[in-house]
C-alpha positions as protocol buffer text, in pm:
chain_id: "A"
residue {
  index: 1
  type: MET
  ca { x: 13135 y: -10025 z: -11586 }
}
residue {
  index: 2
  type: PRO
  ca { x: 13254 y: -9663 z: -11561 }
}
residue {
  index: 3
  type: TRP
  ca { x: 13304 y: -9621 z: -11937 }
}
residue {
  index: 4
  type: SER
  ca { x: 12942 y: -9711 z: -12011 }
}
residue {
  index: 5
  type: VAL
  ca { x: 12833 y: -9360 z: -11903 }
}
residue {
  index: 6
  type: ARG
  ca { x: 12642 y: -9181 z: -12180 }
}
residue {
  index: 7
  type: TRP
  ca { x: 12553 y: -8816 z: -12222 }
}
residue {
  index: 8
  type: VAL
  ca { x: 12191 y: -8730 z: -12159 }
}
residue {
  index: 9
  type: GLY
  ca { x: 12088 y: -8395 z: -12306 }
}
residue {
  index: 10
  type: GLY
  ca { x: 11867 y: -8143 z: -12131 }
}
residue {
  index: 11
  type: GLY
  ca { x: 11822 y: -8113 z: -11758 }
}
residue {
  index: 12
  type: GLY
  ca { x: 11955 y: -7856 z: -11516 }
}
residue {
  index: 13
  type: GLY
  ca { x: 12306 y: -7716 z: -11511 }
}
residue {
  index: 14
  type: ALA
  ca { x: 12409 y: -7903 z: -11196 }
}
residue {
  index: 15
  type: GLN
  ca { x: 12291 y: -8235 z: -11341 }
}
residue {
  index: 16
  type: SER
  ca { x: 12471 y: -8166 z: -11669 }
}
residue {
  index: 17
  type: GLN
  ca { x: 12793 y: -8081 z: -11489 }
}
residue {
  index: 18
  type: LYS
  ca { x: 12770 y: -8396 z: -11279 }
}
residue {
  index: 19
  type: GLN
  ca { x: 12719 y: -8607 z: -11592 }
}
residue {
  index: 20
  type: CYS
  ca { x: 13018 y: -8440 z: -11756 }
}
residue {
  index: 21
  type: LYS
  ca { x: 13238 y: -8524 z: -11460 }
}
residue {
  index: 22
  type: LYS
  ca { x: 13133 y: -8888 z: -11476 }
}
residue {
  index: 23
  type: SER
  ca { x: 13196 y: -8925 z: -11847 }
}
residue {
  index: 24
  type: SER
  ca { x: 13522 y: -8729 z: -11825 }
}
residue {
  index: 25
  type: PHE
  ca { x: 13655 y: -8957 z: -11551 }
}
residue {
  index: 26
  type: ALA
  ca { x: 13541 y: -9263 z: -11749 }
}
residue {
  index: 27
  type: PHE
  ca { x: 13750 y: -9147 z: -12047 }
}
residue {
  index: 28
  type: TYR
  ca { x: 14048 y: -9079 z: -11821 }
}
residue {
  index: 29
  type: GLN
  ca { x: 14018 y: -9433 z: -11679 }
}
residue {
  index: 30
  type: ALA
  ca { x: 13987 y: -9586 z: -12024 }
}
residue {
  index: 31
  type: VAL
  ca { x: 14309 y: -9420 z: -12146 }
}
residue {
  index: 32
  type: ARG
  ca { x: 14486 y: -9502 z: -11818 }
}
residue {
  index: 33
  type: ASP
  ca { x: 14384 y: -9869 z: -11856 }
}
residue {
  index: 34
  type: LEU
  ca { x: 14526 y: -9871 z: -12212 }
}
residue {
  index: 35
  type: LEU
  ca { x: 14199 y: -9979 z: -12370 }
}
residue {
  index: 36
  type: PRO
  ca { x: 14196 y: -10030 z: -12750 }
}
residue {
  index: 37
  type: VAL
  ca { x: 14223 y: -9728 z: -12978 }
}
residue {
  index: 38
  type: TRP
  ca { x: 13889 y: -9795 z: -13153 }
}
residue {
  index: 39
  type: PHE
  ca { x: 13713 y: -9802 z: -12816 }
}
residue {
  index: 40
  type: LEU
  ca { x: 13872 y: -9476 z: -12701 }
}
residue {
  index: 41
  type: GLU
  ca { x: 13781 y: -9301 z: -13026 }
}
residue {
  index: 42
  type: ASP
  ca { x: 13421 y: -9421 z: -12995 }
}
residue {
  index: 43
  type: MET
  ca { x: 13409 y: -9275 z: -12646 }
}
residue {
  index: 44
  type: ARG
  ca { x: 13576 y: -8950 z: -12748 }
}
residue {
  index: 45
  type: THR
  ca { x: 13355 y: -8880 z: -13048 }
}
residue {
  index: 46
  type: MET
  ca { x: 13020 y: -9011 z: -12927 }
}
residue {
  index: 47
  type: GLU
  ca { x: 12979 y: -9025 z: -12552 }
}
residue {
  index: 48
  type: VAL
  ca { x: 13239 y: -8833 z: -12355 }
}
residue {
  index: 49
  type: PHE
  ca { x: 13194 y: -8467 z: -12264 }
}
residue {
  index: 50
  type: HIS
  ca { x: 13376 y: -8238 z: -12028 }
}
residue {
  index: 51
  type: TRP
  ca { x: 13269 y: -7918 z: -11858 }
}
residue {
  index: 52
  type: GLU
  ca { x: 13461 y: -7604 z: -11945 }
}
residue {
  index: 53
  type: ASP
  ca { x: 13472 y: -7271 z: -11763 }
}
residue {
  index: 54
  type: GLY
  ca { x: 13166 y: -7062 z: -11828 }
}
residue {
  index: 55
  type: GLY
  ca { x: 12930 y: -7359 z: -11843 }
}
residue {
  index: 56
  type: LYS
  ca { x: 13029 y: -7477 z: -12190 }
}
residue {
  index: 57
  type: VAL
  ca { x: 13000 y: -7849 z: -12260 }
}
residue {
  index: 58
  type: SER
  ca { x: 13248 y: -7992 z: -12506 }
}
residue {
  index: 59
  type: LEU
  ca { x: 13372 y: -8316 z: -12659 }
}
residue {
  index: 60
  type: TYR
  ca { x: 13736 y: -8404 z: -12608 }
}
residue {
  index: 61
  type: SER
  ca { x: 13947 y: -8278 z: -12899 }
}
residue {
  index: 62
  type: PRO
  ca { x: 14234 y: -8483 z: -13046 }
}
residue {
  index: 63
  type: SER
  ca { x: 14468 y: -8239 z: -12869 }
}
residue {
  index: 64
  type: GLU
  ca { x: 14316 y: -8311 z: -12529 }
}
residue {
  index: 65
  type: ALA
  ca { x: 14306 y: -8686 z: -12596 }
}
residue {
  index: 66
  type: LEU
  ca { x: 14677 y: -8674 z: -12684 }
}
residue {
  index: 67
  type: LEU
  ca { x: 14754 y: -8514 z: -12348 }
}
residue {
  index: 68
  type: TYR
  ca { x: 14586 y: -8810 z: -12175 }
}
residue {
  index: 69
  type: ALA
  ca { x: 14779 y: -9051 z: -12399 }
}
residue {
  index: 70
  type: LEU
  ca { x: 15102 y: -8875 z: -12302 }
}
residue {
  index: 71
  type: VAL
  ca { x: 15035 y: -8889 z: -11930 }
}
residue {
  index: 72
  type: HIS
  ca { x: 14951 y: -9262 z: -11939 }
}
residue {
  index: 73
  type: ASP
  ca { x: 15202 y: -9356 z: -12213 }
}
residue {
  index: 74
  type: HIS
  ca { x: 14931 y: -9501 z: -12437 }
}
residue {
  index: 75
  type: GLN
  ca { x: 15160 y: -9522 z: -12740 }
}
residue {
  index: 76
  type: PRO
  ca { x: 14913 y: -9680 z: -12987 }
}
residue {
  index: 77
  type: TYR
  ca { x: 14655 y: -9409 z: -12911 }
}
residue {
  index: 78
  type: ALA
  ca { x: 14915 y: -9132 z: -12944 }
}
residue {
  index: 79
  type: ARG
  ca { x: 15027 y: -9281 z: -13276 }
}
residue {
  index: 80
  type: HIS
  ca { x: 14668 y: -9293 z: -13403 }
}
residue {
  index: 81
  type: LEU
  ca { x: 14594 y: -8932 z: -13305 }
}
residue {
  index: 82
  type: LEU
  ca { x: 14916 y: -8799 z: -13456 }
}
residue {
  index: 83
  type: THR
  ca { x: 14870 y: -8996 z: -13777 }
}
residue {
  index: 84
  type: LYS
  ca { x: 14503 y: -8919 z: -13835 }
}
residue {
  index: 85
  type: PHE
  ca { x: 14484 y: -8566 z: -13690 }
}
residue {
  index: 86
  type: PRO
  ca { x: 14840 y: -8424 z: -13696 }
}
residue {
  index: 87
  type: GLN
  ca { x: 14736 y: -8057 z: -13690 }
}
residue {
  index: 88
  type: SER
  ca { x: 14444 y: -8080 z: -13447 }
}
residue {
  index: 89
  type: ALA
  ca { x: 14625 y: -8328 z: -13219 }
}
residue {
  index: 90
  type: LEU
  ca { x: 14893 y: -8063 z: -13162 }
}
residue {
  index: 91
  type: ALA
  ca { x: 14657 y: -7766 z: -13144 }
}
residue {
  index: 92
  type: VAL
  ca { x: 14608 y: -7557 z: -12832 }
}
residue {
  index: 93
  type: PRO
  ca { x: 14376 y: -7745 z: -12592 }
}
residue {
  index: 94
  type: SER
  ca { x: 14089 y: -7581 z: -12406 }
}
residue {
  index: 95
  type: GLN
  ca { x: 14141 y: -7378 z: -12089 }
}
residue {
  index: 96
  type: SER
  ca { x: 14053 y: -7684 z: -11882 }
}
residue {
  index: 97
  type: PHE
  ca { x: 14379 y: -7844 z: -11999 }
}
residue {
  index: 98
  type: SER
  ca { x: 14619 y: -7553 z: -12031 }
}
residue {
  index: 99
  type: CYS
  ca { x: 14659 y: -7239 z: -11824 }
}
residue {
  index: 100
  type: CYS
  ca { x: 14816 y: -7054 z: -12117 }
}
residue {
  index: 101
  type: GLN
  ca { x: 14625 y: -7037 z: -12445 }
}
residue {
  index: 102
  type: ALA
  ca { x: 14919 y: -6903 z: -12646 }
}
residue {
  index: 103
  type: SER
  ca { x: 15053 y: -7241 z: -12760 }
}
residue {
  index: 104
  type: ALA
  ca { x: 15021 y: -7616 z: -12724 }
}
residue {
  index: 105
  type: PRO
  ca { x: 15204 y: -7791 z: -12435 }
}
residue {
  index: 106
  type: HIS
  ca { x: 15248 y: -8138 z: -12588 }
}
residue {
  index: 107
  type: LEU
  ca { x: 15624 y: -8130 z: -12654 }
}
residue {
  index: 108
  type: ALA
  ca { x: 15710 y: -8005 z: -12307 }
}
residue {
  index: 109
  type: MET
  ca { x: 15474 y: -8257 z: -12148 }
}
residue {
  index: 110
  type: ALA
  ca { x: 15631 y: -8544 z: -12345 }
}
residue {
  index: 111
  type: VAL
  ca { x: 15970 y: -8436 z: -12209 }
}
residue {
  index: 112
  type: ARG
  ca { x: 15840 y: -8389 z: -11854 }
}
residue {
  index: 113
  type: TYR
  ca { x: 15696 y: -8742 z: -11846 }
}
residue {
  index: 114
  type: ASN
  ca { x: 15997 y: -8878 z: -12037 }
}
residue {
  index: 115
  type: ARG
  ca { x: 15778 y: -9027 z: -12312 }
}
residue {
  index: 116
  type: VAL
  ca { x: 16064 y: -9064 z: -12559 }
}
residue {
  index: 117
  type: ARG
  ca { x: 15875 y: -9267 z: -12819 }
}
residue {
  index: 118
  type: VAL
  ca { x: 15571 y: -9039 z: -12817 }
}
residue {
  index: 119
  type: LEU
  ca { x: 15802 y: -8737 z: -12834 }
}
residue {
  index: 120
  type: PHE
  ca { x: 15965 y: -8892 z: -13140 }
}
residue {
  index: 121
  type: ARG
  ca { x: 15626 y: -8929 z: -13309 }
}
residue {
  index: 122
  type: ILE
  ca { x: 15527 y: -8571 z: -13222 }
}
residue {
  index: 123
  type: LEU
  ca { x: 15850 y: -8441 z: -13373 }
}
residue {
  index: 124
  type: LYS
  ca { x: 15793 y: -8642 z: -13691 }
}
residue {
  index: 125
  type: ALA
  ca { x: 15439 y: -8500 z: -13717 }
}
residue {
  index: 126
  type: VAL
  ca { x: 15571 y: -8145 z: -13666 }
}
residue {
  index: 127
  type: GLN
  ca { x: 15813 y: -8190 z: -13957 }
}
residue {
  index: 128
  type: GLY
  ca { x: 15510 y: -8197 z: -14188 }
}
residue {
  index: 129
  type: PHE
  ca { x: 15392 y: -7852 z: -14075 }
}
residue {
  index: 130
  type: PRO
  ca { x: 15473 y: -7524 z: -14256 }
}
residue {
  index: 131
  type: PRO
  ca { x: 15808 y: -7378 z: -14140 }
}
residue {
  index: 132
  type: GLY
  ca { x: 15650 y: -7106 z: -13925 }
}
residue {
  index: 133
  type: ASP
  ca { x: 15420 y: -7350 z: -13747 }
}
residue {
  index: 134
  type: ARG
  ca { x: 15706 y: -7596 z: -13705 }
}
residue {
  index: 135
  type: ALA
  ca { x: 15926 y: -7340 z: -13529 }
}
residue {
  index: 136
  type: GLY
  ca { x: 15632 y: -7234 z: -13313 }
}
residue {
  index: 137
  type: HIS
  ca { x: 15596 y: -7588 z: -13181 }
}
residue {
  index: 138
  type: LEU
  ca { x: 15967 y: -7665 z: -13141 }
}
residue {
  index: 139
  type: ASP
  ca { x: 16051 y: -7337 z: -12968 }
}
residue {
  index: 140
  type: ARG
  ca { x: 15724 y: -7285 z: -12779 }
}
residue {
  index: 141
  type: ARG
  ca { x: 15776 y: -7105 z: -12450 }
}
residue {
  index: 142
  type: GLY
  ca { x: 15572 y: -7233 z: -12159 }
}
residue {
  index: 143
  type: CYS
  ca { x: 15339 y: -7024 z: -11949 }
}
residue {
  index: 144
  type: SER
  ca { x: 15535 y: -6749 z: -11772 }
}
residue {
  index: 145
  type: ARG
  ca { x: 15346 y: -6803 z: -11446 }
}
residue {
  index: 146
  type: VAL
  ca { x: 15365 y: -7182 z: -11422 }
}
residue {
  index: 147
  type: GLU
  ca { x: 15651 y: -7289 z: -11650 }
}
residue {
  index: 148
  type: GLY
  ca { x: 15872 y: -6979 z: -11630 }
}
residue {
  index: 149
  type: GLY
  ca { x: 15872 y: -6932 z: -12007 }
}
residue {
  index: 150
  type: LYS
  ca { x: 16079 y: -7249 z: -12054 }
}
residue {
  index: 151
  type: THR
  ca { x: 16098 y: -7425 z: -12389 }
}
residue {
  index: 152
  type: ALA
  ca { x: 16089 y: -7803 z: -12418 }
}
residue {
  index: 153
  type: LEU
  ca { x: 16470 y: -7792 z: -12439 }
}
residue {
  index: 154
  type: HIS
  ca { x: 16486 y: -7609 z: -12106 }
}
residue {
  index: 155
  type: VAL
  ca { x: 16267 y: -7880 z: -11953 }
}
residue {
  index: 156
  type: ALA
  ca { x: 16492 y: -8154 z: -12096 }
}
residue {
  index: 157
  type: CYS
  ca { x: 16796 y: -7985 z: -11938 }
}
residue {
  index: 158
  type: GLU
  ca { x: 16621 y: -7918 z: -11608 }
}
residue {
  index: 159
  type: LEU
  ca { x: 16505 y: -8279 z: -11572 }
}
residue {
  index: 160
  type: VAL
  ca { x: 16820 y: -8425 z: -11731 }
}
residue {
  index: 161
  type: ARG
  ca { x: 16657 y: -8613 z: -12019 }
}
residue {
  index: 162
  type: PRO
  ca { x: 16943 y: -8683 z: -12265 }
}
residue {
  index: 163
  type: GLU
  ca { x: 16730 y: -8880 z: -12515 }
}
residue {
  index: 164
  type: CYS
  ca { x: 16464 y: -8608 z: -12525 }
}
residue {
  index: 165
  type: LEU
  ca { x: 16732 y: -8340 z: -12552 }
}
residue {
  index: 166
  type: LEU
  ca { x: 16903 y: -8501 z: -12850 }
}
residue {
  index: 167
  type: LEU
  ca { x: 16573 y: -8565 z: -13030 }
}
residue {
  index: 168
  type: LEU
  ca { x: 16465 y: -8201 z: -12989 }
}
residue {
  index: 169
  type: LEU
  ca { x: 16801 y: -8066 z: -13105 }
}
residue {
  index: 170
  type: GLY
  ca { x: 16815 y: -8302 z: -13401 }
}
residue {
  index: 171
  type: HIS
  ca { x: 16469 y: -8194 z: -13516 }
}
residue {
  index: 172
  type: GLY
  ca { x: 16556 y: -7824 z: -13513 }
}
residue {
  index: 173
  type: ALA
  ca { x: 16473 y: -7688 z: -13166 }
}
residue {
  index: 174
  type: SER
  ca { x: 16682 y: -7378 z: -13097 }
}
residue {
  index: 175
  type: PRO
  ca { x: 16946 y: -7421 z: -12821 }
}
residue {
  index: 176
  type: CYS
  ca { x: 16989 y: -7043 z: -12783 }
}
residue {
  index: 177
  type: LEU
  ca { x: 16649 y: -6917 z: -12668 }
}
residue {
  index: 178
  type: PRO
  ca { x: 16625 y: -6772 z: -12315 }
}
residue {
  index: 179
  type: ASP
  ca { x: 16343 y: -6855 z: -12074 }
}
residue {
  index: 180
  type: GLY
  ca { x: 16153 y: -6598 z: -11870 }
}
residue {
  index: 181
  type: ALA
  ca { x: 16451 y: -6549 z: -11638 }
}
residue {
  index: 182
  type: GLY
  ca { x: 16697 y: -6501 z: -11925 }
}
residue {
  index: 183
  type: ASN
  ca { x: 16853 y: -6848 z: -11897 }
}
residue {
  index: 184
  type: THR
  ca { x: 16937 y: -7051 z: -12205 }
}
residue {
  index: 185
  type: PRO
  ca { x: 16913 y: -7433 z: -12198 }
}
residue {
  index: 186
  type: LEU
  ca { x: 17289 y: -7432 z: -12138 }
}
residue {
  index: 187
  type: ASP
  ca { x: 17242 y: -7215 z: -11827 }
}
residue {
  index: 188
  type: THR
  ca { x: 16971 y: -7448 z: -11701 }
}
residue {
  index: 189
  type: LEU
  ca { x: 17196 y: -7751 z: -11743 }
}
residue {
  index: 190
  type: LEU
  ca { x: 17491 y: -7580 z: -11573 }
}
residue {
  index: 191
  type: GLN
  ca { x: 17265 y: -7491 z: -11280 }
}
residue {
  index: 192
  type: GLN
  ca { x: 17177 y: -7859 z: -11249 }
}
residue {
  index: 193
  type: LEU
  ca { x: 17546 y: -7954 z: -11255 }
}
residue {
  index: 194
  type: SER
  ca { x: 17625 y: -7703 z: -10980 }
}
residue {
  index: 195
  type: GLN
  ca { x: 17374 y: -7849 z: -10735 }
}
residue {
  index: 196
  type: ALA
  ca { x: 17515 y: -8011 z: -10423 }
}
residue {
  index: 197
  type: PRO
  ca { x: 17536 y: -8292 z: -10346 }
}
residue {
  index: 198
  type: ALA
  ca { x: 17631 y: -8405 z: -10695 }
}
residue {
  index: 199
  type: VAL
  ca { x: 17379 y: -8657 z: -10831 }
}
residue {
  index: 200
  type: ASN
  ca { x: 17322 y: -8800 z: -11177 }
}
residue {
  index: 201
  type: THR
  ca { x: 17642 y: -8629 z: -11291 }
}
residue {
  index: 202
  type: ARG
  ca { x: 17708 y: -8871 z: -11576 }
}
residue {
  index: 203
  type: ALA
  ca { x: 17368 y: -8805 z: -11736 }
}
residue {
  index: 204
  type: LYS
  ca { x: 17413 y: -8429 z: -11690 }
}
residue {
  index: 205
  type: LEU
  ca { x: 17750 y: -8437 z: -11865 }
}
residue {
  index: 206
  type: LEU
  ca { x: 17597 y: -8648 z: -12142 }
}
residue {
  index: 207
  type: CYS
  ca { x: 17334 y: -8376 z: -12190 }
}
residue {
  index: 208
  type: LEU
  ca { x: 17610 y: -8116 z: -12198 }
}
residue {
  index: 209
  type: ASP
  ca { x: 17801 y: -8310 z: -12462 }
}
residue {
  index: 210
  type: CYS
  ca { x: 17483 y: -8331 z: -12674 }
}
residue {
  index: 211
  type: LEU
  ca { x: 17435 y: -7954 z: -12641 }
}
residue {
  index: 212
  type: PHE
  ca { x: 17796 y: -7896 z: -12750 }
}
residue {
  index: 213
  type: LEU
  ca { x: 17713 y: -8054 z: -13087 }
}
residue {
  index: 214
  type: PHE
  ca { x: 17444 y: -7794 z: -13161 }
}
residue {
  index: 215
  type: VAL
  ca { x: 17526 y: -7475 z: -12966 }
}
residue {
  index: 216
  type: PRO
  ca { x: 17724 y: -7209 z: -13159 }
}
residue {
  index: 217
  type: GLN
  ca { x: 18072 y: -7152 z: -13021 }
}
residue {
  index: 218
  type: ASP
  ca { x: 18014 y: -6786 z: -12924 }
}
residue {
  index: 219
  type: VAL
  ca { x: 17661 y: -6818 z: -12785 }
}
residue {
  index: 220
  type: PRO
  ca { x: 17610 y: -6586 z: -12483 }
}
residue {
  index: 221
  type: PHE
  ca { x: 17491 y: -6749 z: -12160 }
}
residue {
  index: 222
  type: ALA
  ca { x: 17423 y: -6605 z: -11816 }
}
residue {
  index: 223
  type: MET
  ca { x: 17636 y: -6855 z: -11620 }
}
residue {
  index: 224
  type: LYS
  ca { x: 17962 y: -6767 z: -11800 }
}
residue {
  index: 225
  type: GLN
  ca { x: 18079 y: -6518 z: -11536 }
}
residue {
  index: 226
  type: GLN
  ca { x: 18021 y: -6774 z: -11261 }
}
residue {
  index: 227
  type: LEU
  ca { x: 18239 y: -7020 z: -11450 }
}
residue {
  index: 228
  type: LEU
  ca { x: 18515 y: -6759 z: -11479 }
}
residue {
  index: 229
  type: ASP
  ca { x: 18490 y: -6655 z: -11113 }
}
residue {
  index: 230
  type: ASN
  ca { x: 18504 y: -7014 z: -10982 }
}
residue {
  index: 231
  type: ARG
  ca { x: 18747 y: -7168 z: -11226 }
}
residue {
  index: 232
  type: GLN
  ca { x: 18877 y: -7458 z: -11018 }
}
residue {
  index: 233
  type: ARG
  ca { x: 18533 y: -7571 z: -10904 }
}
residue {
  index: 234
  type: TRP
  ca { x: 18395 y: -7572 z: -11257 }
}
residue {
  index: 235
  type: GLN
  ca { x: 18701 y: -7743 z: -11400 }
}
residue {
  index: 236
  type: ASP
  ca { x: 18650 y: -8019 z: -11145 }
}
residue {
  index: 237
  type: LEU
  ca { x: 18280 y: -8046 z: -11237 }
}
residue {
  index: 238
  type: LEU
  ca { x: 18314 y: -8031 z: -11614 }
}
residue {
  index: 239
  type: GLY
  ca { x: 18665 y: -8144 z: -11689 }
}
residue {
  index: 240
  type: GLU
  ca { x: 18929 y: -7909 z: -11825 }
}
residue {
  index: 241
  type: SER
  ca { x: 18850 y: -7943 z: -12197 }
}
residue {
  index: 242
  type: ARG
  ca { x: 18478 y: -7876 z: -12154 }
}
residue {
  index: 243
  type: TYR
  ca { x: 18549 y: -7583 z: -11922 }
}
residue {
  index: 244
  type: ARG
  ca { x: 18801 y: -7416 z: -12154 }
}
residue {
  index: 245
  type: CYS
  ca { x: 18568 y: -7455 z: -12451 }
}
residue {
  index: 246
  type: LEU
  ca { x: 18269 y: -7310 z: -12263 }
}
residue {
  index: 247
  type: VAL
  ca { x: 18446 y: -6997 z: -12140 }
}
residue {
  index: 248
  type: GLY
  ca { x: 18618 y: -6935 z: -12473 }
}
residue {
  index: 249
  type: LEU
  ca { x: 18975 y: -7017 z: -12368 }
}
residue {
  index: 250
  type: ALA
  ca { x: 19010 y: -7289 z: -12630 }
}
residue {
  index: 251
  type: PRO
  ca { x: 18827 y: -7406 z: -12944 }
}
residue {
  index: 252
  type: PRO
  ca { x: 18622 y: -7727 z: -12936 }
}
residue {
  index: 253
  type: SER
  ca { x: 18820 y: -8048 z: -12954 }
}
residue {
  index: 254
  type: LEU
  ca { x: 18879 y: -8199 z: -13297 }
}
residue {
  index: 255
  type: PHE
  ca { x: 18625 y: -8468 z: -13215 }
}
residue {
  index: 256
  type: VAL
  ca { x: 18353 y: -8216 z: -13121 }
}
residue {
  index: 257
  type: GLY
  ca { x: 18429 y: -8010 z: -13431 }
}
residue {
  index: 258
  type: ALA
  ca { x: 18407 y: -8316 z: -13653 }
}
residue {
  index: 259
  type: MET
  ca { x: 18084 y: -8430 z: -13488 }
}
residue {
  index: 260
  type: ARG
  ca { x: 17928 y: -8088 z: -13542 }
}
residue {
  index: 261
  type: VAL
  ca { x: 18004 y: -8115 z: -13914 }
}
residue {
  index: 262
  type: LEU
  ca { x: 17864 y: -8467 z: -13933 }
}
residue {
  index: 263
  type: ILE
  ca { x: 17549 y: -8381 z: -13737 }
}
residue {
  index: 264
  type: ARG
  ca { x: 17476 y: -8091 z: -13974 }
}
residue {
  index: 265
  type: THR
  ca { x: 17461 y: -8335 z: -14264 }
}
residue {
  index: 266
  type: ILE
  ca { x: 17156 y: -8506 z: -14108 }
}
residue {
  index: 267
  type: SER
  ca { x: 16824 y: -8343 z: -14192 }
}
residue {
  index: 268
  type: PRO
  ca { x: 16548 y: -8342 z: -13927 }
}
residue {
  index: 269
  type: GLU
  ca { x: 16346 y: -8578 z: -14149 }
}
residue {
  index: 270
  type: HIS
  ca { x: 16615 y: -8844 z: -14108 }
}
residue {
  index: 271
  type: PHE
  ca { x: 16699 y: -8788 z: -13742 }
}
residue {
  index: 272
  type: PRO
  ca { x: 16789 y: -8995 z: -13542 }
}
residue {
  index: 273
  type: GLU
  ca { x: 16784 y: -9288 z: -13786 }
}
residue {
  index: 274
  type: ALA
  ca { x: 17078 y: -9147 z: -13985 }
}
residue {
  index: 275
  type: LEU
  ca { x: 17298 y: -9154 z: -13674 }
}
residue {
  index: 276
  type: ASP
  ca { x: 17347 y: -9523 z: -13748 }
}
residue {
  index: 277
  type: ASP
  ca { x: 17502 y: -9431 z: -14082 }
}
residue {
  index: 278
  type: LEU
  ca { x: 17766 y: -9197 z: -13939 }
}
residue {
  index: 279
  type: PRO
  ca { x: 18119 y: -9322 z: -14020 }
}
residue {
  index: 280
  type: LEU
  ca { x: 18204 y: -9369 z: -13653 }
}
residue {
  index: 281
  type: PRO
  ca { x: 18249 y: -9659 z: -13413 }
}
residue {
  index: 282
  type: HIS
  ca { x: 17931 y: -9726 z: -13220 }
}
residue {
  index: 283
  type: PHE
  ca { x: 18078 y: -9612 z: -12885 }
}
residue {
  index: 284
  type: LEU
  ca { x: 18155 y: -9265 z: -13026 }
}
residue {
  index: 285
  type: LYS
  ca { x: 17802 y: -9188 z: -13138 }
}
residue {
  index: 286
  type: PRO
  ca { x: 17605 y: -8941 z: -12920 }
}
residue {
  index: 287
  type: LEU
  ca { x: 17330 y: -9177 z: -12801 }
}
residue {
  index: 288
  type: ASP
  ca { x: 17186 y: -9511 z: -12904 }
}
residue {
  index: 289
  type: LEU
  ca { x: 16834 y: -9405 z: -13002 }
}
residue {
  index: 290
  type: LYS
  ca { x: 16659 y: -9713 z: -13133 }
}
residue {
  index: 291
  type: LEU
  ca { x: 16316 y: -9578 z: -13219 }
}
residue {
  index: 292
  type: GLU
  ca { x: 16047 y: -9692 z: -13458 }
}
residue {
  index: 293
  type: SER
  ca { x: 16030 y: -9476 z: -13766 }
}
């Protein structure tokens, strides 16, 4: 079986590199096949090595194992890593796994693969970090060359992931940070809405409504002038009330204002569970996020 590969010390560099590739692929297969957590941890800590740049041989770290768990949606393994190694599971992985060594990519990857439940567990783990570290994870900008300096919120808007978007906002991710091109998450979402032909419009507007609950009223955004210059088109896309609120012609509706007040009463530690306790009919709540706490 492929996962029975064991490391054999010594030997030439080419032989060592070949052995690393075999054991690395065996670990990849084992996570992909959703093998039990105990088996994966035995492999990770005792037998599986990978070859890094410069000829360095290394075991898989909890951070690198979590990336595999994210890709293959191995939720029990992700839960184990985040529970047992919360800091090291969300640390910066080696260069073999991340082009940019400035910060860890786990949040953005969870959004990109739409792993809502694993994202929820990552956000809960991050809440236990010191405030500075917490903000560094929530507002981490991606590699400028590959990810354009986007935060996880930008990715959620770009890929139209309303559940991921609401979870990030509710746990304290900033909705005002620009990416490498100077676009806020709101700009990114408006760019998606402006694409022709119009597709997935309902989900895009749902994302916009979620953003409205967290974005300050006077936040600057690059797309504002386009909205003003093409008023009729944007009114048709957004609806008149959303349009007028965005460009500053009218305050938020009473409902949006009330929801902003209610949302602020929920601490990140109790989000999204406390949404169920809001004094609102079920159909008025932002999203039905039924997630394990």
